[in-house]
PDB file of C-alpha atoms and ligand atoms in Angstrom:
ATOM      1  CA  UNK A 828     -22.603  -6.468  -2.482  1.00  0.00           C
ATOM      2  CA  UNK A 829     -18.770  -5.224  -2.011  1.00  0.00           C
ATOM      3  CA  UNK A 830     -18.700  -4.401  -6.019  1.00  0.00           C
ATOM      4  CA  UNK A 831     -16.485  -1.923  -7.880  1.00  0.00           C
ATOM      5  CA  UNK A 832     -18.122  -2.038 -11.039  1.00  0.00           C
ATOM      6  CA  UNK A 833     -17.463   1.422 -12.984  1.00  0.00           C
ATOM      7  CA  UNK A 834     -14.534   2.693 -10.582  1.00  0.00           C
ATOM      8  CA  UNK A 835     -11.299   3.479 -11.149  1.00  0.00           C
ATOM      9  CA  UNK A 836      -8.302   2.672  -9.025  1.00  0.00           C
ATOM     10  CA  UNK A 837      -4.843   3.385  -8.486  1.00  0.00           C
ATOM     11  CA  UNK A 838      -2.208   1.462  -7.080  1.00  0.00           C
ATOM     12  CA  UNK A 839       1.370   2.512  -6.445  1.00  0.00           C
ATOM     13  CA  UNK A 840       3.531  -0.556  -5.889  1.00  0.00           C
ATOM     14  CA  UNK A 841       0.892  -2.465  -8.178  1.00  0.00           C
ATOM     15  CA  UNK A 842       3.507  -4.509  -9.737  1.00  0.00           C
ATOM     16  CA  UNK A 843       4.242  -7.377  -7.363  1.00  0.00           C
ATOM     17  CA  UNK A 844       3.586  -8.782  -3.588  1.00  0.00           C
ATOM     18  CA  UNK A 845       1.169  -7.084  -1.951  1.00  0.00           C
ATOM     19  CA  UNK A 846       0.289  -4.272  -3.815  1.00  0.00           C
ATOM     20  CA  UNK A 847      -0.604  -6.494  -6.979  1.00  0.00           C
ATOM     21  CA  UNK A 848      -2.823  -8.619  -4.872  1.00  0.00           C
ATOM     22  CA  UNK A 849      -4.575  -5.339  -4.130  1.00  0.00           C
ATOM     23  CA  UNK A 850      -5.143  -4.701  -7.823  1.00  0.00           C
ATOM     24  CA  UNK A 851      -5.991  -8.094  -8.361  1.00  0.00           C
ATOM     25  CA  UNK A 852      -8.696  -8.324  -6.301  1.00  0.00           C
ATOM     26  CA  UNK A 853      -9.963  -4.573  -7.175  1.00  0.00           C
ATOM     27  CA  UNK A 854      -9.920  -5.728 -10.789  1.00  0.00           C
ATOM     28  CA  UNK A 855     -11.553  -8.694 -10.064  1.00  0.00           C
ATOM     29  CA  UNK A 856     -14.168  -6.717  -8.325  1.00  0.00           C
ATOM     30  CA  UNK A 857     -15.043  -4.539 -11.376  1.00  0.00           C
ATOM     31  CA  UNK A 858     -12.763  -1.653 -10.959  1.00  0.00           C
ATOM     32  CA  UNK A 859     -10.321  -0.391 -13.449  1.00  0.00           C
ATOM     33  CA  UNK A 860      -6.780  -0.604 -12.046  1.00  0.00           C
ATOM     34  CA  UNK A 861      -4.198   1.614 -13.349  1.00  0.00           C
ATOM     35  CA  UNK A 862      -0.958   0.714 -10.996  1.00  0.00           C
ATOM     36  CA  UNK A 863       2.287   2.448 -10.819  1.00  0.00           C
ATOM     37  CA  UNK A 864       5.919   0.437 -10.675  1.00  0.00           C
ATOM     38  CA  UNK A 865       9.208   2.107 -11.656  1.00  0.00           C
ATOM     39  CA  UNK A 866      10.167  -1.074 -13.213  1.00  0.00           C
ATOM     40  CA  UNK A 867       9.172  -1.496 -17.138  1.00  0.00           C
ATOM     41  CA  UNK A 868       9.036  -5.567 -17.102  1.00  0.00           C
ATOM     42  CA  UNK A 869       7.128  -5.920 -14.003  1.00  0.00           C
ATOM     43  CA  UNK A 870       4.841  -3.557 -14.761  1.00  0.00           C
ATOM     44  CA  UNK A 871       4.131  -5.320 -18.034  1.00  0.00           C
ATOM     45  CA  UNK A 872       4.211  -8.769 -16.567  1.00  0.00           C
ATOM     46  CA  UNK A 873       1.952  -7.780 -13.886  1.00  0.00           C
ATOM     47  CA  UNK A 874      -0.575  -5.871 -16.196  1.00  0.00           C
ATOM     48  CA  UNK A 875      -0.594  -8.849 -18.513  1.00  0.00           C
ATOM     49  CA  UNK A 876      -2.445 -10.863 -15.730  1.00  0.00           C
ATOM     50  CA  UNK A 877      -4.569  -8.493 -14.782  1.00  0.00           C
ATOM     51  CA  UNK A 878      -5.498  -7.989 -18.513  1.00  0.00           C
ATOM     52  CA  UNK A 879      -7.043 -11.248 -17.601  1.00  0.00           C
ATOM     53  CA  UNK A 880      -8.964 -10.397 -14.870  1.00  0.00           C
ATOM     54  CA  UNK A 881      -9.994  -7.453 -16.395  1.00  0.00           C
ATOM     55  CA  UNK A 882      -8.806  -5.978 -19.448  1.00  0.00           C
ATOM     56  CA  UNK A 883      -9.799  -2.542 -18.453  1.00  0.00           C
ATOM     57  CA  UNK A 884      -6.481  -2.402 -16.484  1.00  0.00           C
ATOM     58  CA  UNK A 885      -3.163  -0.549 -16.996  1.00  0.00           C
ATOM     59  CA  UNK A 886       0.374   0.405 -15.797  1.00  0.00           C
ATOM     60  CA  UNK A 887       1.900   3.159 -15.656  1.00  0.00           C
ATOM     61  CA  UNK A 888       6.288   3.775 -15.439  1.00  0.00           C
ATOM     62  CA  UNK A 889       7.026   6.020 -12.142  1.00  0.00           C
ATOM     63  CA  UNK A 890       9.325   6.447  -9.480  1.00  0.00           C
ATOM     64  CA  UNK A 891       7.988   7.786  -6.666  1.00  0.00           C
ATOM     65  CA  UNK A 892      11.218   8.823  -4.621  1.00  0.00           C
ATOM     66  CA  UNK A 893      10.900  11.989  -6.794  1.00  0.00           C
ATOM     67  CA  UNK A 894       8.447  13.488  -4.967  1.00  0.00           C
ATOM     68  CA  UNK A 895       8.688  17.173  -6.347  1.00  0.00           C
ATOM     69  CA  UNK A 896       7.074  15.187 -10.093  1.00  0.00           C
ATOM     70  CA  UNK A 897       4.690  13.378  -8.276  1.00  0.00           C
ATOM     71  CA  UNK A 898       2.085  16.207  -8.982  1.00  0.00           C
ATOM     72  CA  UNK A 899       2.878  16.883 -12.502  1.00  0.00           C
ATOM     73  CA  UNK A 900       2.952  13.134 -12.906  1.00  0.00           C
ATOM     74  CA  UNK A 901      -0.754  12.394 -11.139  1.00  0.00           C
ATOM     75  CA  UNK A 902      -2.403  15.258 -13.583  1.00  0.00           C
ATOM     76  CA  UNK A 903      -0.924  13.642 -16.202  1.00  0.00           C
ATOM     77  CA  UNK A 904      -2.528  10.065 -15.218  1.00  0.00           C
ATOM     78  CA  UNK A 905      -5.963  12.342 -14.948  1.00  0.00           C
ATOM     79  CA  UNK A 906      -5.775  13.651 -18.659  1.00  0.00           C
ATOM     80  CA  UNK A 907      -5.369  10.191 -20.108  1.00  0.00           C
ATOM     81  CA  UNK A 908      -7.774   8.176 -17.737  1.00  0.00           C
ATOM     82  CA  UNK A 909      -9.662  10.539 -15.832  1.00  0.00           C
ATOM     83  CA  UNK A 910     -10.490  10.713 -11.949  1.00  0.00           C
ATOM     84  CA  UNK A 911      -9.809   8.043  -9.775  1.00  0.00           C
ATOM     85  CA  UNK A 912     -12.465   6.809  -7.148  1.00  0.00           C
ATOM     86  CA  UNK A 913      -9.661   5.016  -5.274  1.00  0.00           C
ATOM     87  CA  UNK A 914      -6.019   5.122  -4.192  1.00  0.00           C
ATOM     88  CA  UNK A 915      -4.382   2.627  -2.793  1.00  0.00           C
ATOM     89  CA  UNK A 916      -0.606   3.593  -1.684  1.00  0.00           C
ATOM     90  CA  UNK A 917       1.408   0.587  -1.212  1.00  0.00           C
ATOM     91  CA  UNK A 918       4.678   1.265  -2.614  1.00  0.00           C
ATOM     92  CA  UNK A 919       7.521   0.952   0.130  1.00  0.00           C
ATOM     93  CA  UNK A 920      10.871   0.253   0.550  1.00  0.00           C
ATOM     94  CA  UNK A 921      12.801  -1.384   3.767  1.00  0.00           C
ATOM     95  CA  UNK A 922      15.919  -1.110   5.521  1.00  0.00           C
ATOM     96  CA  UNK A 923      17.234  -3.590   7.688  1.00  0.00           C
ATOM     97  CA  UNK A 924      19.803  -1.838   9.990  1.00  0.00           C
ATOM     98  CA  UNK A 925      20.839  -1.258  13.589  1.00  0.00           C
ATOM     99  CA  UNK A 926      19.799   2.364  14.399  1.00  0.00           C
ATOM    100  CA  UNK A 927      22.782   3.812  15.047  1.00  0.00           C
ATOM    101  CA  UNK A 928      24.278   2.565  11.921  1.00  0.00           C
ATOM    102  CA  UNK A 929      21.749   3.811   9.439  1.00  0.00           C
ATOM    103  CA  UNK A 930      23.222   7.088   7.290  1.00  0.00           C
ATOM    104  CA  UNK A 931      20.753  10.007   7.062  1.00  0.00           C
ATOM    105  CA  UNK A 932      20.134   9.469   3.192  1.00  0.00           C
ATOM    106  CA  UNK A 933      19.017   5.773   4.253  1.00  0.00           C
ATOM    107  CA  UNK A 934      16.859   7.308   6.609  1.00  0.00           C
ATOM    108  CA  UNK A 935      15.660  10.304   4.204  1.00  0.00           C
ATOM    109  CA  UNK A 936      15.206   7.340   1.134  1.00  0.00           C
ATOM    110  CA  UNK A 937      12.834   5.494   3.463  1.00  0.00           C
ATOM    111  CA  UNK A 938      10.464   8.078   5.025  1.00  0.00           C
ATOM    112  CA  UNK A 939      10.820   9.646   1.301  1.00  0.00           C
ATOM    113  CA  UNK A 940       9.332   6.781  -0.264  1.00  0.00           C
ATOM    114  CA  UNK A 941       7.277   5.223   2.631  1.00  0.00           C
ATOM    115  CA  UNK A 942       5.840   8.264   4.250  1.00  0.00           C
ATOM    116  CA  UNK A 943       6.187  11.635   1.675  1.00  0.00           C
ATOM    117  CA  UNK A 944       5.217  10.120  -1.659  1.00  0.00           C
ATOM    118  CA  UNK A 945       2.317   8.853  -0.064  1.00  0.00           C
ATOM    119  CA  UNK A 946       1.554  11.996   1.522  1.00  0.00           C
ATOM    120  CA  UNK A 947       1.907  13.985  -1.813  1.00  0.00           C
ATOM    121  CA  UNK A 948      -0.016  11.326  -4.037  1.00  0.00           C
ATOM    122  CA  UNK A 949      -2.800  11.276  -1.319  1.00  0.00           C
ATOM    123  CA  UNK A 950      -3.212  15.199  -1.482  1.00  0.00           C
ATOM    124  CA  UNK A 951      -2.596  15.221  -5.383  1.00  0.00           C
ATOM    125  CA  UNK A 952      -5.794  12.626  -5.515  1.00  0.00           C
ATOM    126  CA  UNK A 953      -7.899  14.238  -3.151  1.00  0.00           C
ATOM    127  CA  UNK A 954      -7.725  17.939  -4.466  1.00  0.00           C
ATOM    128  CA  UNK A 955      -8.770  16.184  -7.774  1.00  0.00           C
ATOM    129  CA  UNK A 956     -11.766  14.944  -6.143  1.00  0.00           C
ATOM    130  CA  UNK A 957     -13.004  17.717  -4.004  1.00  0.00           C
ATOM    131  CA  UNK A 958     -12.161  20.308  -7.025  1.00  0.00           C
ATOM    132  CA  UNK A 959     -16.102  18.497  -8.420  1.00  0.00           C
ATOM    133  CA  UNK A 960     -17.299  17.308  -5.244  1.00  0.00           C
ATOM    134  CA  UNK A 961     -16.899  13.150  -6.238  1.00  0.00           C
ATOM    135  CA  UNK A 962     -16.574  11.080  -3.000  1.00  0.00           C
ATOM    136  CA  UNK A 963     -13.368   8.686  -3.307  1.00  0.00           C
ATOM    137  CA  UNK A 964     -11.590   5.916  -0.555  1.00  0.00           C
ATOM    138  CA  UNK A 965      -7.668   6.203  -0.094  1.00  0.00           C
ATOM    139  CA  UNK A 966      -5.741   3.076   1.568  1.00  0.00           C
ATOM    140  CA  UNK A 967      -2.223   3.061   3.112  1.00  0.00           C
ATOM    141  CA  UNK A 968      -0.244  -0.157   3.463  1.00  0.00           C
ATOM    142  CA  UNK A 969       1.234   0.144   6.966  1.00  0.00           C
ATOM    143  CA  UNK A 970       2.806  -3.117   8.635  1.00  0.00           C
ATOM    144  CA  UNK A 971       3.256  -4.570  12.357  1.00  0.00           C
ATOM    145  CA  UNK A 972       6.145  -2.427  12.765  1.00  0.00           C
ATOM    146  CA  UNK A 973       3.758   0.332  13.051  1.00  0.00           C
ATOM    147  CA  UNK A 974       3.138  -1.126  16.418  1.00  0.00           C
ATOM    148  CA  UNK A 975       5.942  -3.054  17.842  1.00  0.00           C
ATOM    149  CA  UNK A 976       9.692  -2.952  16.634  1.00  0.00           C
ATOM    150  CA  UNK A 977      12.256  -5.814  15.559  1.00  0.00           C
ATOM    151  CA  UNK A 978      15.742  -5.200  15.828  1.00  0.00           C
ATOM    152  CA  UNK A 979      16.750  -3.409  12.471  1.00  0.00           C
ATOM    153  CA  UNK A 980      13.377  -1.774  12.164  1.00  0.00           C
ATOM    154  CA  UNK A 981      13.914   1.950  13.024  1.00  0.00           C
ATOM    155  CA  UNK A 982      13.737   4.047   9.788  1.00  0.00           C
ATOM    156  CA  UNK A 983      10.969   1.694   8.423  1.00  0.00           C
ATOM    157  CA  UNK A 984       8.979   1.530  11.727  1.00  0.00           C
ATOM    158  CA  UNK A 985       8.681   5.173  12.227  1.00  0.00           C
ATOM    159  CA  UNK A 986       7.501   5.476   8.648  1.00  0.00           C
ATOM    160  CA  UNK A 987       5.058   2.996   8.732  1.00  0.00           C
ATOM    161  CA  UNK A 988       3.583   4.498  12.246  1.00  0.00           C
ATOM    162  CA  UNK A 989       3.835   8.165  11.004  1.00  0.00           C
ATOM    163  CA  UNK A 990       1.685   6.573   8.161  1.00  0.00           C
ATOM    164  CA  UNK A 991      -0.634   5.109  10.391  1.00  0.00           C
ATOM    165  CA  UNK A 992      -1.582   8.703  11.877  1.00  0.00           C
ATOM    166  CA  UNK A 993      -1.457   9.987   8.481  1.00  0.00           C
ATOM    167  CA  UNK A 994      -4.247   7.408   7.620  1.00  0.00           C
ATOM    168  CA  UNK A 995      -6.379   9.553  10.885  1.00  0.00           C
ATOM    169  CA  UNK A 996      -5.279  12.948   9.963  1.00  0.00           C
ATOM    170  CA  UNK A 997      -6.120  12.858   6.650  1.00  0.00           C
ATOM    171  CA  UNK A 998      -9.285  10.922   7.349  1.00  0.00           C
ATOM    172  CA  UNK A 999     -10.385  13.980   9.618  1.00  0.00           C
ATOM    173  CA  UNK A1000      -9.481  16.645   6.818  1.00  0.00           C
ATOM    174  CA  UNK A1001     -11.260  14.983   3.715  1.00  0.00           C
ATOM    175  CA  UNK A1002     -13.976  13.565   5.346  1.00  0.00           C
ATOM    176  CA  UNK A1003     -16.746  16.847   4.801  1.00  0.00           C
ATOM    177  CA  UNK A1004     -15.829  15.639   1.436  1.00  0.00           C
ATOM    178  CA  UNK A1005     -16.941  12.218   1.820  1.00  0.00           C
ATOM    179  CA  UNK A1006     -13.081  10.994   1.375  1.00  0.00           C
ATOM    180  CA  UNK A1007     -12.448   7.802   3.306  1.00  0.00           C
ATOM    181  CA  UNK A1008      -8.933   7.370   4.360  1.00  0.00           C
ATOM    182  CA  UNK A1009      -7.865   3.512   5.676  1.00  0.00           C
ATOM    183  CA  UNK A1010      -5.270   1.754   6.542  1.00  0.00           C
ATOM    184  CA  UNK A1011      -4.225  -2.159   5.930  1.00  0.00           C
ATOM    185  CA  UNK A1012      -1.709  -3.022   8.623  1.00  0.00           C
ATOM    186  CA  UNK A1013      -0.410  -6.776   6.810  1.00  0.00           C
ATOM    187  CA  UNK A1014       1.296  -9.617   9.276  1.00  0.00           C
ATOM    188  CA  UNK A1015       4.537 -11.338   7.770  1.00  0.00           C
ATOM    189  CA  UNK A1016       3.610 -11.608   4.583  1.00  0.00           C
ATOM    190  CA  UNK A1017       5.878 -13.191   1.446  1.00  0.00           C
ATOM    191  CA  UNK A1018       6.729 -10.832  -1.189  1.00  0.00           C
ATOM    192  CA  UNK A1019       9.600  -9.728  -2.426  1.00  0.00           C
ATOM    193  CA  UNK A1020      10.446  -7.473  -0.048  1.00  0.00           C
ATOM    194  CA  UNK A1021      10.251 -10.039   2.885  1.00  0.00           C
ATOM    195  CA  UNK A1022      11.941 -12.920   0.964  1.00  0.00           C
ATOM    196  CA  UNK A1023      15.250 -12.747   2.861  1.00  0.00           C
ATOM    197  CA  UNK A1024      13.186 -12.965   5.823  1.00  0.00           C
ATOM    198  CA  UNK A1025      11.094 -16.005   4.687  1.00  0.00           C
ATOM    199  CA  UNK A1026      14.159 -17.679   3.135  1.00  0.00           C
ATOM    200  CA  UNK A1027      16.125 -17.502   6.970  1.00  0.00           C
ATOM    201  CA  UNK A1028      14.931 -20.851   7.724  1.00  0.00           C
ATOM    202  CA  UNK A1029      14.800 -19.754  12.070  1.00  0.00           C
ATOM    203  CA  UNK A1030      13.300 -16.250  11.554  1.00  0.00           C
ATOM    204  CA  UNK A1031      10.552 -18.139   9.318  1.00  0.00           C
ATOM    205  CA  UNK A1032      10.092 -20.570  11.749  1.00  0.00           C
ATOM    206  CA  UNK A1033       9.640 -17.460  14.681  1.00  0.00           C
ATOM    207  CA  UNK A1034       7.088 -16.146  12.331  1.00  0.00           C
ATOM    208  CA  UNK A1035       5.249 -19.318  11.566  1.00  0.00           C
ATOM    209  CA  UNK A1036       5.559 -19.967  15.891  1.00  0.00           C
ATOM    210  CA  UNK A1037       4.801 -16.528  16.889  1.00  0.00           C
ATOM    211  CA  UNK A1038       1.523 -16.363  14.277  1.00  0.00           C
ATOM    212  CA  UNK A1039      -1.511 -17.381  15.973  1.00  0.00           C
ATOM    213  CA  UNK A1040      -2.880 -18.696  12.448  1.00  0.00           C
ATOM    214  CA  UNK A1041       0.570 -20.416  12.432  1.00  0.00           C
ATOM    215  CA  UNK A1042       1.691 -19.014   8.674  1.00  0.00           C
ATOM    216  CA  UNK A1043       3.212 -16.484   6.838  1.00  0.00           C
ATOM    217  CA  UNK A1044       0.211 -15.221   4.933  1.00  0.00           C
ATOM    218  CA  UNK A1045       0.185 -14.390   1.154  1.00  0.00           C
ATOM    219  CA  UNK A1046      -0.741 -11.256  -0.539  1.00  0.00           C
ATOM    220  CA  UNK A1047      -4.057 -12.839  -1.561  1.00  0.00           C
ATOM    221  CA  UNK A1048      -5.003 -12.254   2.270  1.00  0.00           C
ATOM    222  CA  UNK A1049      -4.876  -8.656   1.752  1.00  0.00           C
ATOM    223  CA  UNK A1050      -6.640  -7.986  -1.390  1.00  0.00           C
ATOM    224  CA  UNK A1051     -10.217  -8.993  -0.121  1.00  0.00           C
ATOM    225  CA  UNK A1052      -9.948  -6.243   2.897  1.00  0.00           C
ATOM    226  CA  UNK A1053      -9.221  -3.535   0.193  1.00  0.00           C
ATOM    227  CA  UNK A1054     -11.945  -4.203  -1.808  1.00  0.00           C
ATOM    228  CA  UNK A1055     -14.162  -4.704   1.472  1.00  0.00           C
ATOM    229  CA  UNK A1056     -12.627  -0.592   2.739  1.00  0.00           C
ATOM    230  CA  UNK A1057     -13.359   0.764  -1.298  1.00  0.00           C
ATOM    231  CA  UNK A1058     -16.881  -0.445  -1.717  1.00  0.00           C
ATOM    232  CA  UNK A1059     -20.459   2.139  -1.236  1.00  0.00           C
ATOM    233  CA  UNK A1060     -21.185  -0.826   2.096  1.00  0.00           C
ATOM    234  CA  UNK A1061     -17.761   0.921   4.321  1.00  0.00           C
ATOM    235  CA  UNK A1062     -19.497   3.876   3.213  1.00  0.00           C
ATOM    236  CA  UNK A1063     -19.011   4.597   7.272  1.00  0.00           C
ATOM    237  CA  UNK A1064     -15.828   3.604   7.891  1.00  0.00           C
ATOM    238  CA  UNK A1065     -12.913   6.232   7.824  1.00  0.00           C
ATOM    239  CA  UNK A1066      -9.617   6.922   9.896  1.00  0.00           C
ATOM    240  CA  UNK A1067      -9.455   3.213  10.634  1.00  0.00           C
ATOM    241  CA  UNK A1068      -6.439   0.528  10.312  1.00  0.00           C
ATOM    242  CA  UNK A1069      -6.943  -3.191   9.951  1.00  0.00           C
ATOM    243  CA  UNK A1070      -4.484  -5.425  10.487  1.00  0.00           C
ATOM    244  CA  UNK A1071      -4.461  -9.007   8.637  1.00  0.00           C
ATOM    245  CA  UNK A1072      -2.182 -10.751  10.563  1.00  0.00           C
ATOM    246  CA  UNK A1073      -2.701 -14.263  11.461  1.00  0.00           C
ATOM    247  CA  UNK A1074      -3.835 -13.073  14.919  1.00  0.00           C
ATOM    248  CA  UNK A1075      -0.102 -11.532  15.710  1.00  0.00           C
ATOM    249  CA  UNK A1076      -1.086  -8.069  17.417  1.00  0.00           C
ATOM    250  CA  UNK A1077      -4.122  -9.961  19.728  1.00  0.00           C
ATOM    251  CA  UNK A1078      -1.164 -12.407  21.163  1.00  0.00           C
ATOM    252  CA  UNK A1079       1.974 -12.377  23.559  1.00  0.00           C
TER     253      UNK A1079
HETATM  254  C1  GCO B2487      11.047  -5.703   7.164  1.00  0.00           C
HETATM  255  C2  GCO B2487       9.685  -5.455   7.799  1.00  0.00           C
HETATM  256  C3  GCO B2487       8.619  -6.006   6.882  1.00  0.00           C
HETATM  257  C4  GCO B2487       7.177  -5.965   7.366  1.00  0.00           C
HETATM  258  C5  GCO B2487       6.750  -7.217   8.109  1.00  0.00           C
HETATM  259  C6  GCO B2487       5.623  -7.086   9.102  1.00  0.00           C
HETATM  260  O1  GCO B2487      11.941  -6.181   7.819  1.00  0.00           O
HETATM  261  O2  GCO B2487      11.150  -5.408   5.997  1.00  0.00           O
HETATM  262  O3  GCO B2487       9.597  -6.014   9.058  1.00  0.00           O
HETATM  263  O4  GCO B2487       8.981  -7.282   6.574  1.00  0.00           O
HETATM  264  O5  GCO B2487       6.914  -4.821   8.049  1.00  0.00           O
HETATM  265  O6  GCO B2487       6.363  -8.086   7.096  1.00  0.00           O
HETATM  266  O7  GCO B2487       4.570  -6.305   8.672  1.00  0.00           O
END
């Protein structure tokens, strides 16, 4: 049960906090992961320990803010490792600014990143699939703020919750093709990204207070639900978004 054994995956944002957990726990399951980072010593460092997991896994030097290569760039990836059965897009960027003080290239950066490159990747992947009829699962990271806003949170919120309907839309489109399309919606969860949260000794203490599960959770909490959405047994389950959040969308 819940095996990958003989499938490939790829990961954007494989290189640290959540989105390495993903591919840690894919890998771990028996698929291949290939993940994407724009940085060159990351992506080493992070393929080095999953070399240990499994050694069928790679990385592979990208940026995805520039969207108009992202096509070019997935054929590419196809040539030298063939088709991938999954795609799991959890590269994203934040911003942490009062609305009305956020420029529009701030704004067009995050949706770029968060919402487009996913958008493009996701289509890039899927025509590859349909094109010979091979079924294939797609995950989006989303985030609370796809639900309820924090001061600061606009450009990064509306990304996230345009993702979120993405995650249905797309679902709806590819799924005469047996393409599954799901979305992980993590709690507070300490990566890079969120370490200037963590490290502001009151907002970790909101988090910790306002958690039912009463911690900030680690990306090892989100890894097992990815492997859980990619496996033949959610052969049923499409258009759907989980969060994994210590309880904090069921609570006041
Ligand atoms: C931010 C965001 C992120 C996440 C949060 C909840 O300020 O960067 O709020 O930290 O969305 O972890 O999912």
């Amino acid at each position: 049960m819940f095996r990958l054994n003989g499938k490939r995956a790829l990961i954007t944002g494989g290189n640290s906090g959540i989105g390495f957990g993903i591919a840690a726990f894919l890998a771990q399951a028996g698929a291949s992961a290939v993940i994407i980072g724009k940085n060159k010593k990351r992506n080493t460092d992070a393929v080095n320990q999953l070399r240990q997991i499994n050694s069928a896994c790679n990385a592979e030097e990208f940026d995805l803010s520039n969207t108009a290569k992202i096509g070019a760039f997935f054929k590419s990836l196809i040539k030298r490792y063939g088709l991938f059965d999954i795609l799991v897009n959890c590269a994203g960027i934040t911003l942490r600014k009062r609305a009305d003080r956020i420029e529009i290239d701030e704004w067009n950066n995050i949706i770029n990143i968060n919402l487009t490159a996913a958008f493009v990747l996701s289509s890039e992947w899927a025509k590859s699939l349909i094109s010979v009829h091979r079924p294939g699962s797609c995950i989006m990271v989303i985030s609370l703020m796809s639900e309820a806003a924090r001061p600061t949170t606009a450009a990064y919120g509306a990304s996230k919750a345009a993702l979120k309907q993405l995650v249905r839309s797309l679902a709806v489109d590819w799924a005469q093709f047996n393409i599954r399309v799901n979305g992980i919606g993590p709690g507070y969860i300490r990566t890079k990204l969120t370490e200037p949260l963590y490290r502001d000794k009151k907002f970790s203490k909101w988090v910790i207070s306002r958690t039912p599960l009463g911690r900030w959770g680690k990306p090892e909490d989100i890894g097992p639900l990815a492997v859980f959405l990619c496996c033949d047994e959610a052969g049923f389950i499409t258009g759907q978004t989980i969060f994994v959040d210590g309880g904090w969308l069921a609570s006041l």
